[in-house]
Coordinates of C-alpha atoms and ligand atoms in Angstrom, one line a residue:
M413 CA 231.9 122.0 125.0
F414 CA 233.8 121.5 121.8
S415 CA 232.3 120.9 118.3
N416 CA 235.5 120.1 116.5
P417 CA 235.3 116.4 115.2
L418 CA 239.1 116.2 115.8
L419 CA 238.5 116.3 119.4
D420 CA 235.5 114.0 119.7
G421 CA 235.9 111.1 122.2
L422 CA 239.1 112.5 123.7
Q423 CA 239.4 112.6 127.4
F424 CA 240.3 116.2 128.4
A425 CA 241.4 115.9 132.0
K426 CA 241.9 113.8 134.9
E427 CA 239.4 114.4 137.7
P428 CA 241.0 115.6 140.9
A429 CA 239.7 114.4 144.3
P430 CA 238.0 117.1 146.5
F431 CA 240.4 119.8 147.6
V432 CA 241.0 123.2 149.3
I433 CA 243.4 125.7 147.8
T434 CA 244.9 128.4 149.9
I435 CA 246.3 131.4 148.0
F436 CA 249.0 133.3 150.0
G437 CA 249.0 136.8 148.7
A438 CA 245.4 136.6 147.3
T439 CA 245.1 140.4 147.1
G440 CA 247.8 140.6 144.5
D441 CA 247.9 140.9 140.7
L442 CA 248.5 137.2 139.9
T443 CA 245.4 136.2 141.7
R444 CA 243.3 138.7 139.8
K445 CA 244.8 138.1 136.4
K446 CA 245.6 134.4 136.5
L447 CA 244.6 132.3 139.5
V448 CA 241.0 133.2 140.0
P449 CA 240.2 133.2 136.2
A450 CA 242.0 129.7 135.9
L451 CA 240.1 128.2 138.8
F452 CA 236.8 129.6 137.4
S453 CA 237.6 128.2 134.0
L454 CA 238.3 124.7 135.4
F455 CA 235.0 124.9 137.4
L456 CA 233.1 126.0 134.3
K457 CA 234.5 123.2 132.2
G458 CA 233.5 120.8 135.0
N459 CA 237.2 119.7 135.7
I460 CA 236.8 120.6 139.4
S461 CA 233.6 120.6 141.4
Q462 CA 234.2 119.8 145.1
F463 CA 236.6 122.5 146.3
Q464 CA 237.2 125.6 148.3
V465 CA 239.5 128.5 147.7
V466 CA 240.9 130.4 150.7
G467 CA 242.6 133.8 150.2
F468 CA 245.3 134.5 152.8
A469 CA 246.8 138.0 152.9
R470 CA 247.5 141.0 155.1
R471 CA 244.8 143.3 153.9
P472 CA 241.7 143.4 156.1
W473 CA 239.4 141.7 153.5
T474 CA 236.6 139.4 154.6
K475 CA 235.0 136.4 152.9
E476 CA 232.5 138.8 151.5
S477 CA 234.9 141.4 150.2
F478 CA 237.1 138.6 148.6
Q479 CA 234.0 137.3 146.8
A480 CA 233.1 140.7 145.6
E481 CA 236.7 141.3 144.5
A482 CA 236.7 138.0 142.7
A483 CA 233.4 138.9 141.0
S484 CA 235.0 141.9 139.6
M485 CA 237.9 139.8 138.3
L486 CA 235.3 137.7 136.4
A487 CA 233.3 140.8 135.2
V488 CA 235.7 141.7 132.5
G489 CA 237.2 140.0 129.5
H490 CA 236.8 136.4 128.6
Y491 CA 234.2 135.7 131.5
A492 CA 232.1 138.9 131.2
H493 CA 229.2 137.0 129.6
V494 CA 229.1 133.9 131.7
P495 CA 225.6 133.6 133.4
E496 CA 225.6 135.1 136.9
A497 CA 224.2 131.8 138.4
Q498 CA 227.5 130.1 137.4
K499 CA 229.6 132.8 138.7
K500 CA 227.6 132.8 142.1
A501 CA 228.1 129.0 142.4
F502 CA 231.8 129.5 142.1
L503 CA 232.0 132.6 144.3
E504 CA 230.3 130.8 147.1
K505 CA 233.3 128.5 147.4
L506 CA 235.6 131.5 148.3
D507 CA 236.7 132.2 151.9
F508 CA 239.3 134.7 153.3
V509 CA 241.8 134.7 156.2
S510 CA 243.2 138.2 157.0
S511 CA 246.6 137.8 158.6
T512 CA 250.3 138.7 158.3
F513 CA 252.4 135.8 157.1
D514 CA 254.2 135.5 160.5
D515 CA 251.3 135.4 162.8
P516 CA 250.6 131.9 164.3
D517 CA 247.0 133.0 165.1
G518 CA 246.5 133.5 161.3
Y519 CA 247.6 129.9 160.6
A520 CA 245.4 128.7 163.5
R521 CA 242.4 130.4 161.7
L522 CA 243.4 129.0 158.4
A523 CA 243.7 125.5 159.9
K524 CA 240.1 125.8 161.1
V525 CA 238.9 126.2 157.5
V526 CA 241.3 123.9 155.6
N527 CA 241.3 121.0 158.0
A528 CA 237.7 120.2 156.9
W529 CA 239.5 118.9 153.7
D530 CA 241.8 115.9 153.2
N531 CA 243.6 117.4 150.3
K532 CA 245.3 120.7 150.6
V533 CA 247.2 123.0 148.1
Y534 CA 249.0 126.1 149.2
Y535 CA 249.8 128.6 146.5
M536 CA 252.6 131.0 147.3
S537 CA 251.9 134.1 145.3
T538 CA 253.5 136.6 147.7
P539 CA 256.8 138.5 147.2
P540 CA 259.6 135.9 147.8
D541 CA 260.6 137.5 151.0
D542 CA 257.5 136.0 152.7
Y543 CA 258.2 132.5 151.5
E544 CA 260.2 131.5 154.5
N545 CA 257.6 132.7 157.0
I546 CA 254.9 130.9 155.2
V547 CA 256.6 127.6 154.9
R548 CA 257.9 127.6 158.5
N549 CA 254.3 128.5 159.8
L550 CA 252.8 125.7 157.7
G551 CA 255.2 123.4 159.4
A552 CA 254.7 124.7 162.9
S553 CA 250.9 124.6 162.5
G554 CA 251.0 121.0 161.1
L555 CA 249.5 122.1 157.8
N556 CA 252.4 120.9 155.8
K557 CA 251.1 117.3 156.5
S558 CA 247.8 115.7 155.7
P559 CA 247.5 112.2 157.1
S560 CA 244.3 111.4 155.2
G561 CA 245.2 113.0 151.9
Y562 CA 247.9 115.3 150.6
S563 CA 249.4 118.6 151.3
R564 CA 251.2 120.3 148.3
V565 CA 252.8 123.8 147.9
I566 CA 253.0 125.6 144.6
V567 CA 256.0 128.1 144.5
E568 CA 255.8 131.0 142.2
K569 CA 258.7 132.8 140.6
P570 CA 261.1 134.4 141.3
F571 CA 262.7 131.3 142.8
G572 CA 266.0 132.9 144.2
R573 CA 268.0 135.6 142.5
D574 CA 271.1 133.5 142.1
L575 CA 272.4 130.0 143.0
A576 CA 273.0 130.8 146.7
T577 CA 269.5 132.2 147.3
A578 CA 267.9 129.5 145.2
R579 CA 269.7 126.8 147.3
E580 CA 268.7 128.7 150.5
L581 CA 264.9 128.6 149.4
N582 CA 265.2 125.0 148.5
D583 CA 266.6 124.2 151.9
I584 CA 263.9 126.1 153.7
L585 CA 261.1 124.3 151.7
S586 CA 262.7 120.9 152.2
S587 CA 263.0 121.6 156.0
Q588 CA 259.2 121.4 156.1
L589 CA 258.2 119.4 153.0
E590 CA 259.2 116.4 151.0
E591 CA 260.4 117.1 147.4
S592 CA 257.3 115.3 146.1
Q593 CA 255.1 118.0 147.9
I594 CA 256.9 120.9 146.2
Y595 CA 255.6 122.2 142.9
R596 CA 257.9 125.0 141.5
I597 CA 255.8 126.6 138.8
D598 CA 256.9 128.1 135.4
H599 CA 253.8 129.2 133.4
Y600 CA 255.7 129.0 130.1
I601 CA 255.8 125.1 130.2
G602 CA 252.0 125.4 130.7
K603 CA 251.6 126.8 127.3
E604 CA 250.2 124.4 124.7
T605 CA 252.8 125.3 122.1
V606 CA 255.8 124.8 124.5
Q607 CA 254.4 121.3 125.4
N608 CA 253.9 120.5 121.8
I609 CA 257.7 120.7 121.3
L610 CA 257.9 117.2 123.0
V611 CA 255.0 115.9 120.8
L612 CA 256.5 117.3 117.6
R613 CA 259.9 115.8 118.4
F614 CA 258.9 112.4 119.7
A615 CA 255.5 111.6 118.1
N616 CA 256.9 112.0 114.6
G617 CA 259.5 109.8 113.0
I618 CA 260.9 112.4 110.7
F619 CA 262.4 115.0 113.0
E620 CA 264.5 113.0 115.3
P621 CA 267.0 111.6 112.9
L622 CA 267.7 115.2 111.8
W623 CA 267.8 116.6 115.3
N624 CA 271.6 116.9 115.6
N625 CA 274.6 118.8 114.6
R626 CA 274.9 117.0 111.3
Y627 CA 271.7 118.5 110.0
I628 CA 270.9 121.5 112.1
D629 CA 272.9 124.7 111.6
N630 CA 271.6 126.9 114.3
I631 CA 268.6 127.4 116.7
Q632 CA 267.0 130.7 117.6
I633 CA 264.7 131.2 120.5
T634 CA 263.0 134.7 120.6
V635 CA 260.6 136.0 123.3
S636 CA 259.9 139.6 122.4
E637 CA 257.4 141.7 124.2
A638 CA 255.9 145.0 122.9
I639 CA 255.2 146.3 126.4
G640 CA 257.8 147.9 128.7
V641 CA 258.0 147.2 132.4
G642 CA 254.9 149.5 133.0
T643 CA 254.0 149.5 136.7
R644 CA 256.5 146.8 137.6
G645 CA 259.6 149.1 137.7
N646 CA 260.3 148.3 141.4
Y647 CA 260.3 144.5 140.8
Y648 CA 262.3 144.8 137.6
E649 CA 265.0 146.8 139.1
K650 CA 265.8 143.8 141.4
S651 CA 265.4 141.3 138.5
G652 CA 266.3 142.4 135.0
T653 CA 265.6 140.2 131.8
L654 CA 268.2 137.4 132.6
R655 CA 266.6 136.5 135.9
D656 CA 263.0 137.4 134.9
M657 CA 262.8 135.4 131.6
V658 CA 266.0 133.5 130.7
Q659 CA 266.7 131.5 133.9
N660 CA 263.2 130.1 133.9
H661 CA 261.0 130.5 130.9
I662 CA 263.5 130.3 128.1
F663 CA 265.4 127.5 129.8
Q664 CA 262.1 125.6 129.9
I665 CA 261.6 125.9 126.2
M666 CA 265.3 125.3 125.4
T667 CA 265.5 122.0 127.4
L668 CA 262.5 120.5 125.9
L669 CA 263.9 121.4 122.5
L670 CA 267.4 120.0 123.1
M671 CA 266.8 117.1 125.5
E672 CA 267.5 113.5 124.7
P673 CA 264.5 111.2 123.8
P674 CA 263.0 110.2 127.2
N675 CA 262.0 106.6 127.6
D676 CA 258.5 107.4 129.0
L677 CA 256.6 110.4 130.1
S678 CA 257.1 110.0 134.0
P679 CA 257.8 113.2 135.8
D680 CA 261.3 112.1 136.8
T681 CA 262.4 110.7 133.4
I682 CA 261.4 114.0 131.7
R683 CA 263.0 116.1 134.3
T684 CA 266.2 114.1 134.4
E685 CA 266.7 114.7 130.7
K686 CA 266.1 118.4 131.2
V687 CA 268.6 118.6 133.8
K688 CA 271.2 116.9 131.6
V689 CA 270.8 119.7 129.0
L690 CA 271.3 122.5 131.6
R691 CA 274.4 120.7 132.9
S692 CA 275.9 120.4 129.5
L693 CA 275.7 124.1 128.7
R694 CA 279.2 125.4 128.1
P695 CA 279.8 127.8 131.0
I696 CA 280.2 131.4 130.1
T697 CA 283.1 132.6 132.1
H698 CA 284.1 136.1 133.2
K699 CA 286.5 136.8 130.4
D700 CA 284.0 135.6 127.7
V701 CA 280.9 137.3 129.0
N702 CA 281.0 140.0 126.4
K703 CA 281.7 137.5 123.6
Y704 CA 278.6 135.4 124.3
T705 CA 276.1 137.8 125.8
V706 CA 274.7 141.2 124.9
R707 CA 272.6 143.2 127.4
G708 CA 270.4 146.2 126.4
Q709 CA 268.1 148.8 127.9
Y710 CA 265.2 150.5 126.0
S711 CA 265.3 154.3 125.6
A712 CA 262.3 156.5 124.5
G713 CA 260.9 155.6 121.2
I714 CA 257.7 154.9 119.3
S715 CA 256.1 151.6 120.1
Q716 CA 253.0 150.5 118.2
G717 CA 252.3 153.9 116.9
K718 CA 252.6 155.6 120.3
T719 CA 255.4 157.4 122.0
A720 CA 256.9 155.2 124.6
K721 CA 259.0 156.0 127.6
G722 CA 262.6 154.9 128.1
Y723 CA 263.3 152.4 131.0
L724 CA 265.0 155.1 133.0
Q725 CA 261.8 157.2 132.9
E726 CA 259.6 154.4 134.2
D727 CA 258.2 154.6 137.8
G728 CA 260.2 152.9 140.3
V729 CA 263.5 152.9 138.2
S730 CA 266.6 154.5 139.3
P731 CA 267.8 157.2 136.7
T732 CA 271.3 155.6 136.7
S733 CA 269.9 152.0 136.5
K734 CA 272.1 149.4 134.7
T735 CA 269.2 146.8 134.8
E736 CA 268.9 145.0 131.4
T737 CA 265.6 144.9 129.6
F738 CA 267.1 142.9 126.8
V739 CA 269.4 139.9 126.6
A740 CA 270.8 138.1 123.6
L741 CA 273.0 135.0 124.3
K742 CA 275.0 132.7 122.1
L743 CA 275.1 129.2 123.8
F744 CA 276.7 125.9 123.0
L745 CA 276.1 122.5 124.5
D746 CA 279.0 120.1 125.1
T747 CA 277.3 116.9 123.9
W748 CA 277.7 114.7 120.9
R749 CA 274.3 115.6 119.6
W750 CA 274.9 119.4 119.8
E751 CA 278.6 120.1 119.5
G752 CA 279.1 123.1 117.4
V753 CA 275.5 124.2 116.9
P754 CA 274.9 127.7 118.2
V755 CA 271.7 128.3 120.2
F756 CA 270.8 132.0 120.1
I757 CA 268.4 133.4 122.6
R758 CA 266.9 137.0 122.3
V759 CA 264.5 138.3 124.8
G760 CA 263.4 141.8 125.5
K761 CA 260.8 144.3 126.6
S762 CA 259.5 147.3 124.6
M763 CA 260.5 145.6 121.3
A764 CA 259.0 145.9 117.9
R765 CA 256.1 143.4 118.6
R766 CA 255.0 140.6 120.8
M767 CA 256.3 137.4 119.4
S768 CA 257.7 134.2 120.9
E769 CA 259.1 131.5 118.7
V770 CA 261.7 128.8 118.2
A771 CA 263.3 128.7 114.8
V772 CA 265.4 125.6 114.0
T773 CA 267.5 126.2 110.8
F774 CA 268.7 123.2 109.0
K775 CA 271.9 123.0 107.0
Q776 CA 271.9 123.3 103.1
P777 CA 272.0 120.2 101.0
P778 CA 275.7 118.8 100.6
L779 CA 275.7 119.7 96.9
Q780 CA 273.9 122.8 95.9
I781 CA 273.0 122.1 92.3
F782 CA 270.7 125.1 92.0
K783 CA 273.1 127.6 93.3
N784 CA 273.8 129.3 89.8
Q785 CA 270.1 129.9 89.2
A786 CA 268.6 133.3 89.6
S787 CA 267.3 132.3 93.0
D788 CA 268.3 129.3 95.0
G789 CA 266.0 129.4 98.1
G790 CA 267.4 129.2 101.6
N791 CA 267.9 126.8 104.5
N792 CA 264.9 124.9 105.6
Q793 CA 263.5 126.3 108.7
L794 CA 261.1 124.7 111.3
V795 CA 259.4 127.5 113.2
I796 CA 257.4 126.8 116.3
H797 CA 255.2 129.8 116.9
I798 CA 254.7 129.9 120.7
Q799 CA 252.5 133.1 120.7
P800 CA 250.6 134.7 119.2
D801 CA 249.4 132.9 116.1
E802 CA 250.2 129.6 117.8
G803 CA 251.4 126.9 115.4
V804 CA 254.2 125.4 113.4
S805 CA 255.5 126.2 110.1
F806 CA 258.1 124.6 108.0
S807 CA 259.8 126.3 105.0
I808 CA 260.8 124.2 102.1
N809 CA 262.3 125.2 98.7
A810 CA 260.0 124.9 95.7
K811 CA 260.2 125.5 92.0
I812 CA 258.7 128.7 90.9
P813 CA 256.3 127.8 88.0
G814 CA 257.7 128.7 84.6
Y815 CA 260.2 127.7 82.0
L816 CA 263.2 128.5 84.2
T817 CA 264.4 126.4 87.1
Q818 CA 264.1 129.0 89.9
V819 CA 263.7 128.2 93.5
R820 CA 262.1 130.0 96.3
P821 CA 261.2 129.1 99.9
V822 CA 257.5 128.4 100.6
N823 CA 255.8 127.6 104.0
M824 CA 253.9 124.6 105.1
D825 CA 251.8 125.9 108.1
F826 CA 249.8 124.3 110.9
A827 CA 247.8 126.9 112.9
Y828 CA 246.3 125.7 116.2
G829 CA 243.3 128.1 115.8
N830 CA 242.3 126.7 112.4
T831 CA 242.8 123.0 113.4
F832 CA 241.6 122.8 116.9
G833 CA 239.4 125.9 117.3
E834 CA 239.5 127.6 120.6
A835 CA 240.4 124.6 122.6
T836 CA 243.7 125.9 123.9
P837 CA 243.6 126.2 127.8
E838 CA 245.4 128.9 129.8
A839 CA 248.8 127.8 131.1
Y840 CA 247.7 128.2 134.7
E841 CA 244.7 125.9 134.2
R842 CA 246.7 123.0 133.1
L843 CA 249.4 123.5 135.7
I844 CA 247.0 123.8 138.6
L845 CA 245.1 120.7 137.5
D846 CA 248.3 118.8 137.3
C847 CA 249.2 119.6 140.8
L848 CA 245.8 118.6 141.9
V849 CA 246.2 115.1 140.4
G850 CA 249.8 114.9 141.7
D851 CA 251.5 115.1 138.3
S852 CA 254.8 117.1 138.7
T853 CA 256.1 116.5 135.1
L854 CA 255.6 120.2 134.1
Y855 CA 257.0 121.5 137.5
T856 CA 260.6 122.2 138.1
R857 CA 262.7 119.8 140.2
R858 CA 265.2 121.0 142.8
D859 CA 268.3 119.9 140.7
E860 CA 266.8 121.6 137.6
I861 CA 266.4 124.9 139.2
E862 CA 269.9 124.8 140.8
A863 CA 271.4 123.7 137.5
S864 CA 269.8 126.6 135.7
W865 CA 271.0 129.1 138.4
T866 CA 274.5 127.7 138.2
F867 CA 274.8 128.8 134.6
I868 CA 273.0 132.1 135.0
T869 CA 274.9 133.1 138.1
R870 CA 278.2 133.0 136.2
I871 CA 276.8 135.5 133.7
L872 CA 275.5 137.8 136.5
Q873 CA 278.9 137.8 138.1
G874 CA 280.6 138.6 134.7
W875 CA 278.2 141.4 134.1
A876 CA 278.6 142.8 137.7
D877 CA 282.3 143.2 137.0
D878 CA 281.8 144.8 133.6
P879 CA 282.2 148.5 133.6
S880 CA 281.2 149.1 130.0
P881 CA 277.9 151.1 129.4
L882 CA 274.8 149.3 128.7
P883 CA 273.8 149.3 125.0
Q884 CA 270.6 151.2 124.4
Y885 CA 267.8 150.4 122.0
K886 CA 264.9 152.5 121.0
A887 CA 261.5 151.4 122.2
G888 CA 259.7 149.7 119.4
S889 CA 262.9 148.4 117.8
A890 CA 264.4 145.0 117.4
G891 CA 266.9 145.5 120.2
P892 CA 270.5 147.0 120.4
E893 CA 272.6 146.9 117.3
E894 CA 275.3 145.2 119.3
A895 CA 273.2 141.9 119.3
K896 CA 273.8 141.6 115.5
E897 CA 277.5 140.8 116.2
L898 CA 276.6 137.6 118.2
T899 CA 275.0 136.0 115.1
S900 CA 277.0 137.5 112.3
S901 CA 280.2 136.2 113.9
V902 CA 279.1 132.7 112.7
G903 CA 277.4 133.8 109.5
V904 CA 273.8 133.9 110.9
K905 CA 271.2 136.6 110.9
W906 CA 268.5 137.1 113.6
R907 CA 265.0 136.4 112.3
K908 CA 263.0 139.4 111.5
L909 CA 260.9 140.6 114.3
Ligands
BG6_69 C1 256.5 136.8 133.6 C2 257.5 137.9 133.6 O1 257.0 135.8 134.2 O2 256.3 136.5 132.2 C3 257.0 139.1 132.9 O3 257.8 138.3 135.0 C4 256.6 138.8 131.5 O4 258.0 140.2 132.8 C5 255.7 137.5 131.5 O5 255.9 139.8 130.8 C6 255.5 137.0 130.0 O6 254.5 136.0 130.1 P1 253.6 135.7 128.8 O7 252.9 134.6 129.2 O8 252.7 137.0 128.6 O9 254.4 135.6 127.6

């Protein structure tokens, strides 16, 4: 499969026992874009062989029409040229149950199919309003248990819309399932570059001694998307960027970056350390909400050479909407390690380009002996490129060749593509496989999700009571001007987008 000598002899995955996976909401976008392709990819690579996929949704699809739809999902893009015989072997494993989510008869029909298997996974890929019905019906039909194997439930985001609703959902889930059966998914932590944060920090001796407030000046996490909300206006109106991206994805990146060294890689050790980070975030109170947060909304502009709509003109968006499409935050952690180090977060839609990265900026040397030269370089920066151009670069100061002692920053680069070829699997492949082998390390634990909502809910309440108008930024720009104030107040500049 791989011809890269760096990868020879490595084991690529644990082999899961035979299983059946039921996708609730199988007629939706996630199934088309992510779940079916991920399962097909695992099948093609030989990571899964004995399994069945059951779609469960309201639409009157049949086994045959689900198979035909799945064939169309695999007819484009990455899998377009895979031989038909391989696709057919996969598609034959697909079945479908058409039912509403509250109809016991639907679950009885589902039971007939899935009870042929010892190991069962249920993937909740429906709007969150349906989660309660699904979980209660799994319980009522006995599908929440599997005496001769396992029964596990993967729960998609959004997981609640504030602390109260997240708790409520946790209570509903735990009324029918043990915590060990619940897999709350966040696809960001399934990205190779995000997992590499742990490896970079803890498999190398050189970073950890410097990973604290004595040597680090500030941290910036940027997740910028070039696209606007597109067809998802309805969803976005109920969400906004803080809920859609920060509470989950950004906090996954941030906790891996700031956590204390774990003693081992067991799911609970890692997750306990992540929770500690969330609990040590300094709360942003009502009166400080405008000091530490900036919201924005995109207006019409030029994005990637084309005219782009403003948020208020998008389908499904109220013309008076105050939903944010951009968020910038200045955070502090009240810990010995991080006291005084600002952590800046910047996330937005319809921005200048698609780019996700973490930039760790180190302090200057204690005595700056080159400072009177024509050029004296800058702070060292470690940049983890999450996407695109996945990799890591480290900027150091070097002497410019010549008779004068002039200094300028240069980069040491590691690019995934050049080093490992095309081996990077899709986030959903890794995460589904982990669930199949019972490894919940990369899934969010109950206390973790509630700790992140505790912090985020305070900001939401502060914003709800803030009458000031929402700052605007032009589509295709780097976000609202107001965000500059967050960093410049402590002498830092946002990195160029
Ligand atoms: C999703 C959000 O969870 O993540 C989207 O709902 C966002 O709004 C997407 O576009 C970004 O994911 P990725 O993997 O494309 O960076």
